[in-house]
Short mmCIF file of C-alpha atoms in Angstrom, two decimals:
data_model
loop_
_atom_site.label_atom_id
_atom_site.label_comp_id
_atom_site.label_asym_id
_atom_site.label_seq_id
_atom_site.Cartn_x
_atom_site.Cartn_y
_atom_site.Cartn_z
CA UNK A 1 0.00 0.00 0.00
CA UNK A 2 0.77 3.50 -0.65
CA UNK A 3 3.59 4.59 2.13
CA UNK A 4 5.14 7.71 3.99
CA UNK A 5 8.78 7.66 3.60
CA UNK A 6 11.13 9.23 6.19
CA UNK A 7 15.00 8.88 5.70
CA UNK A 8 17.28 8.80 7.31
CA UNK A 9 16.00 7.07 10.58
CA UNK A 10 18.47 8.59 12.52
CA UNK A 11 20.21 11.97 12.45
CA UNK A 12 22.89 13.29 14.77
CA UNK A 13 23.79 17.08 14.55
CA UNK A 14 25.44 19.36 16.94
CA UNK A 15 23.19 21.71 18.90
CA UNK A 16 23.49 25.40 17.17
CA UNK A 17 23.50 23.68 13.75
CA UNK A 18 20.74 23.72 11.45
CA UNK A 19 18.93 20.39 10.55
CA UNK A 20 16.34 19.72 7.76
CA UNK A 21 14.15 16.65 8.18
CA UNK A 22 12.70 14.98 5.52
CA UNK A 23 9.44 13.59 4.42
CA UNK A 24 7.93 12.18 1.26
CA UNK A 25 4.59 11.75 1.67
CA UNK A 26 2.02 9.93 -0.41
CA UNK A 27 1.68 11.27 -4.07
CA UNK A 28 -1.92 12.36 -4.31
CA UNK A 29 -1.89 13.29 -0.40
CA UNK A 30 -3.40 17.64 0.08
CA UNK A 31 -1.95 17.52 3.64
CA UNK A 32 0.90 17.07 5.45
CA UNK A 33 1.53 16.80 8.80
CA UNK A 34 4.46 16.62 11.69
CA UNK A 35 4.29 15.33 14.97
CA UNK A 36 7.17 15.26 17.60
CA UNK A 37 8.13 12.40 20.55
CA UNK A 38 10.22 12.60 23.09
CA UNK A 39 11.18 9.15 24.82
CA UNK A 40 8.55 8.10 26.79
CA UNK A 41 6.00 10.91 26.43
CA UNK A 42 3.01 10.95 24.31
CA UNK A 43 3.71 12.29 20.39
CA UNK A 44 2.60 15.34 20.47
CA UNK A 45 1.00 17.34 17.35
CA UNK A 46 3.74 20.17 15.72
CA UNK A 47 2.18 21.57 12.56
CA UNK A 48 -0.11 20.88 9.71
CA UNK A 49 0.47 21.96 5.96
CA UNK A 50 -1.83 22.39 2.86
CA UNK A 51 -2.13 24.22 -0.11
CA UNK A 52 1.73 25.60 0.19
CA UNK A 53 0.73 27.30 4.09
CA UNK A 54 1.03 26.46 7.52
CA UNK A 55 -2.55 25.63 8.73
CA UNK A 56 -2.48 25.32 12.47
CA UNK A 57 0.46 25.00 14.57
CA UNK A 58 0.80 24.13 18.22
CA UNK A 59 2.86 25.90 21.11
CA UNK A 60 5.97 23.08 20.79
CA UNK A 61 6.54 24.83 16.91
CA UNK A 62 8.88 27.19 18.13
CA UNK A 63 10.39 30.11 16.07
CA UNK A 64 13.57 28.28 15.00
CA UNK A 65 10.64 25.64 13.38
CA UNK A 66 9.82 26.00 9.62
CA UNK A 67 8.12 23.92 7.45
CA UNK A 68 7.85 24.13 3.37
CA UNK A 69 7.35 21.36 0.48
CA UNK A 70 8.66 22.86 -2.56
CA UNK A 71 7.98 22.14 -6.26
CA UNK A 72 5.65 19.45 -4.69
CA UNK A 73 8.44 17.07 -3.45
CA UNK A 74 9.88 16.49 -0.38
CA UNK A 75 7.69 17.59 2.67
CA UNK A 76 10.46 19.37 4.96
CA UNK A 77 10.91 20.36 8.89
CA UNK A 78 13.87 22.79 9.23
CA UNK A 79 15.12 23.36 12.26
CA UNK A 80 17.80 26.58 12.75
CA UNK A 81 19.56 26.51 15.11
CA UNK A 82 18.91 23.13 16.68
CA UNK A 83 18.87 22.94 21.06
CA UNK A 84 19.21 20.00 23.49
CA UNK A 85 15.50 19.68 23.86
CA UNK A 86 14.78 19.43 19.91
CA UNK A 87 16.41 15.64 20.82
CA UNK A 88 13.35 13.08 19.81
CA UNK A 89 11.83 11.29 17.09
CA UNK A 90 9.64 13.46 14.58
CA UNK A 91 7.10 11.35 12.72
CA UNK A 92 5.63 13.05 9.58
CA UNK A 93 2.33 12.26 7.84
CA UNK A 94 -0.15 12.71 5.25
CA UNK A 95 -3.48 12.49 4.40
CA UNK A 96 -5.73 13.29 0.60
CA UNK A 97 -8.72 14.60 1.49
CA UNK A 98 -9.08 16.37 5.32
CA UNK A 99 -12.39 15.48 6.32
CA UNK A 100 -12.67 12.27 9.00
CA UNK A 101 -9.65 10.97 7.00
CA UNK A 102 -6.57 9.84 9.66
CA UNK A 103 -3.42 10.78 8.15
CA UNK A 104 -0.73 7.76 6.89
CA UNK A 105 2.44 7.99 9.14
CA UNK A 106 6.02 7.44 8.13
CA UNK A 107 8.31 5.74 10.25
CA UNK A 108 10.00 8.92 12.23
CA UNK A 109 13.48 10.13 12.25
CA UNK A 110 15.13 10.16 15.19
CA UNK A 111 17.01 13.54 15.75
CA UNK A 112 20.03 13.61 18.22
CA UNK A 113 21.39 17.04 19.17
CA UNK A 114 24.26 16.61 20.94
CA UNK B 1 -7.35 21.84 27.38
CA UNK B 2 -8.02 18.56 24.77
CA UNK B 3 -6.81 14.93 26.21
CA UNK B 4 -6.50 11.52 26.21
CA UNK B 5 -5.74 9.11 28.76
CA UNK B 6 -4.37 5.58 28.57
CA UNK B 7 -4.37 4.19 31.94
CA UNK B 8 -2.00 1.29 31.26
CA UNK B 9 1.28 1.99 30.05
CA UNK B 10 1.71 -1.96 29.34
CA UNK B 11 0.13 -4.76 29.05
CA UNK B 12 1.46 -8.52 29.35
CA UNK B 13 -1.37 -11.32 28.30
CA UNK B 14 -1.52 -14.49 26.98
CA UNK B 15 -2.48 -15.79 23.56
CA UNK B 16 -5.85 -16.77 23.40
CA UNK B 17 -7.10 -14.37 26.15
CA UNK B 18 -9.04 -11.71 25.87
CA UNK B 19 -8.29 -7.98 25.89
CA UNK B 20 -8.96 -4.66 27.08
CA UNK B 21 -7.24 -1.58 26.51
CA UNK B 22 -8.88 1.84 28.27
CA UNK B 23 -9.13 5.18 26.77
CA UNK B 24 -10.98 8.33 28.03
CA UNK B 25 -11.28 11.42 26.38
CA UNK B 26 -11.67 15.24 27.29
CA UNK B 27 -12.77 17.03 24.36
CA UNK B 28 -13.59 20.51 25.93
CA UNK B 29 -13.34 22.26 23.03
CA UNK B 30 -14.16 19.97 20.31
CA UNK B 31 -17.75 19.50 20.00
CA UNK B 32 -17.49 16.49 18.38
CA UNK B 33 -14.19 14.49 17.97
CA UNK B 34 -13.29 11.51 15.72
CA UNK B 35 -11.44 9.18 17.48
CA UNK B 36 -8.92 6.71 16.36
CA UNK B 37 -6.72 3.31 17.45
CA UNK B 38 -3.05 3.56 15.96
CA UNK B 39 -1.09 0.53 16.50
CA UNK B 40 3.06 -0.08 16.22
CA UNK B 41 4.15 -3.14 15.43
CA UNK B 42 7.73 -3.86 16.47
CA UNK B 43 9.91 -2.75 13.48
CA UNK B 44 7.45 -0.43 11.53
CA UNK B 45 5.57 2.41 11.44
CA UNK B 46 2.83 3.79 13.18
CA UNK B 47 -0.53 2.70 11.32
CA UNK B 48 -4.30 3.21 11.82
CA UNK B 49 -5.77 0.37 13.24
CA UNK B 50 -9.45 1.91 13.25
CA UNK B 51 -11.62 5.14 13.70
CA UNK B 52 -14.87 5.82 14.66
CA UNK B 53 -16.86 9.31 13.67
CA UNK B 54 -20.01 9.10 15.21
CA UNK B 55 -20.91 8.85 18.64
CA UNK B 56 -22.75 5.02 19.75
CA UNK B 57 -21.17 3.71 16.99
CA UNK B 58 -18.49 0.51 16.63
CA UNK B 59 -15.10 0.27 14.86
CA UNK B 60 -13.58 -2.97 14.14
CA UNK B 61 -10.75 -4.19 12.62
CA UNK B 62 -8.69 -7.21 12.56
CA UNK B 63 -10.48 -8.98 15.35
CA UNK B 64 -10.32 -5.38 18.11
CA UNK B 65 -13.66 -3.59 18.55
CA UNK B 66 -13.81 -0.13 19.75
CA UNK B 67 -17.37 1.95 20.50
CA UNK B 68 -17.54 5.30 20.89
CA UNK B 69 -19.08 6.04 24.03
CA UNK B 70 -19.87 9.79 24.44
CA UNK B 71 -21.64 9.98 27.82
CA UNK B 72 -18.78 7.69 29.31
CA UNK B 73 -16.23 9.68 27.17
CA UNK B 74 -14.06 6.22 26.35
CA UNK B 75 -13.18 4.47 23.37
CA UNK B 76 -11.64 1.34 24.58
CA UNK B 77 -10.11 -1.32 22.42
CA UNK B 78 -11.13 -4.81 22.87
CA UNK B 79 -10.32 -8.43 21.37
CA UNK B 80 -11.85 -11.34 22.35
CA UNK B 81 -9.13 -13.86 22.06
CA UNK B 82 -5.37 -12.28 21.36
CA UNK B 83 -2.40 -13.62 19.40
CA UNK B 84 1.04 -13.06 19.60
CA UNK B 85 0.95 -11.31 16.52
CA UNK B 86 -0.50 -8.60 18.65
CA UNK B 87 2.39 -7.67 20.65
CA UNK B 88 2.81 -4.08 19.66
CA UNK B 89 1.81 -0.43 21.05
CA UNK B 90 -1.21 0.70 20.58
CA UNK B 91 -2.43 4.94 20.92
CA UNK B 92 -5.63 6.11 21.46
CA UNK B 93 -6.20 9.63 19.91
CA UNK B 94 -9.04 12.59 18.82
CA UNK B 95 -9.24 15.16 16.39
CA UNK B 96 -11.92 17.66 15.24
CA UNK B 97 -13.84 16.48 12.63
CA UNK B 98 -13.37 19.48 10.42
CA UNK B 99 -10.56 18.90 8.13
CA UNK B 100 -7.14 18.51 8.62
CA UNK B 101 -6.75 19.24 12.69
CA UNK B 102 -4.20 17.54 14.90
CA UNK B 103 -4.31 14.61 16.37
CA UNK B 104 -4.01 14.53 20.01
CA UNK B 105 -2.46 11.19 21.06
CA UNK B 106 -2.70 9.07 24.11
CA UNK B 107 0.41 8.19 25.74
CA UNK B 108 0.41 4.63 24.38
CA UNK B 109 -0.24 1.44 25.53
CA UNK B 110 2.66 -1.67 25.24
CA UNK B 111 0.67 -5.14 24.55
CA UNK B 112 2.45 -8.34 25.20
CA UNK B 113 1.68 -11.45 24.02
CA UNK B 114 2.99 -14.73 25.76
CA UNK B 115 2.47 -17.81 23.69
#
C-alpha cells in the first residue's frame, strides 16, 4: 500500500546547527503533517500543511521551526539553530482529502542534538 | 485543554485471552471528535488500526472492537481472544472532525503477548 517515507531514521547534529528533516509523503496526499516524541512521552501534534501554508500549529513549533514542500516534493521540517531539547523522534504524515480521514504515518526520524 | 488518557502503560497477556485496553477522552473544546486506534508493530511504522466518527457507533478491525461512548467519554479497544501477533503499542487519539486538525495522542499502551 501507498507509504510515507522518512530517511534517514536517525540523524545526529550538533546543537546550534541547522537540521532539515525529511518527508515524502504519499503522491496524491493535500496535507501534510508533523508530529514530535520525546522518549517516553506521548507524540505530540507540531504543525499541519496544505495548499503551500502552515494551517495550524501548536505551542511546541517554536520560532527556530519552519516547514515548506517545494515544487511538490519532499515535505520538509527545518530546524535553525537546533537545542538540546529538539532531541526526539519526529514522525511526519499525510493524508488526501481532510475530512474524517486519519493521516498515513512514516516511520519517524530520530534527531540527536548533541 | 483537549486529552486523552491511557491508563495502562503496558500490558502482558496471553495468547488466546481476551483484551482490554482503556481510553478516556476530554474534548472541551471539540464538539465532536473523531477518534482513532493507531497501532506499532515492532519494526514499523505507526498505522491506523481503526476510527470511529459518530458517537454510539463501533469500529472494528482485525479482530479489536472499539465503540464510541460519548456519555462515558471512552473508546476502549477490545479483542476477544489475542495472538502473539498482537504484541505491539497501541495509541488512542481525537481530532476535530473538520478537516485537517491535529491529532491529540494518548500516551500509548505496550501489549504483550505470551504464547
Amino acid at each position: 500500500g501507498p507509504k510515507v517515507l522518512q530517511i534517514p531514521s536517525h540523524q545526529i547534529i550538533d546543537m546550534g546547527q541547522m537540521v532539515t528533516l525529511n518527508c515524502d509523503p504519499v503522491s496524491n496526499h493535500l496535507y501534510f503533517y508533523w508530529y514530535k516524541q520525546i522518549l517516553g512521552q506521548q507524540m505530540e501534534f507540531l504543525v499541519n500543511f496544505y495548499n503551500g501554508k502552515v494551517m495550524e500549529k501548536s505551542k511546541l513549533f517554536k520560532d527556530q521551526f519552519s516547514v515548506e514542500r517545494p515544487d511538490g516534493s519532499y515535505f520538509t521540517l527545518k530546524i535553525q539553530p537546533t537545542a538540546l531539547e529538539d532531541s526526539a523522534v519526529y514522525f511526519c504524515a499525510s493524508s488526501f482529502t481532510a475530512f474524517n480521514q486519519a493521516p498515513l504515518f512514516g516511520e519517524g526520524t530520530r534527531l540527536s542534538v548533541l | 485543554g483537549d486529552s486523552v488518557t491511557q491508563t495502562e502503560g503496558q500490558v502482558t497477556v496471553s495468547e488466546s485471552k481476551s483484551l482490554i485496553i482503556n481510553c478516556t477522552y476530554s474534548a472541551t473544546s471539540i464538539g465532536y471528535p473523531n477518534l482513532f486506534w493507531y497501532v506499532r508493530y515492532p519494526g514499523e511504522g505507526l498505522q491506523l488500526l481503526l476510527k470511529v466518527i459518530t458517537a454510539g457507533q463501533k469500529g472494528s478491525s482485525r479482530g479489536f472492537e472499539a465503540t464510541y461512548n460519548k456519555e462515558a467519554t471512552s473508546f476502549h479497544l477490545q479483542k476477544a481472544s489475542v495472538q502473539e501477533s498482537d504484541s505491539a503499542v497501541y495509541y488512542c487519539a481525537l481530532s476535530e472532525s473538520q478537516g485537517g486538525r491535529a491529532l491529540i495522542f494518548g500516551t500509548g499502551t505496550t501489549v504483550s503477548v505470551s504464547p
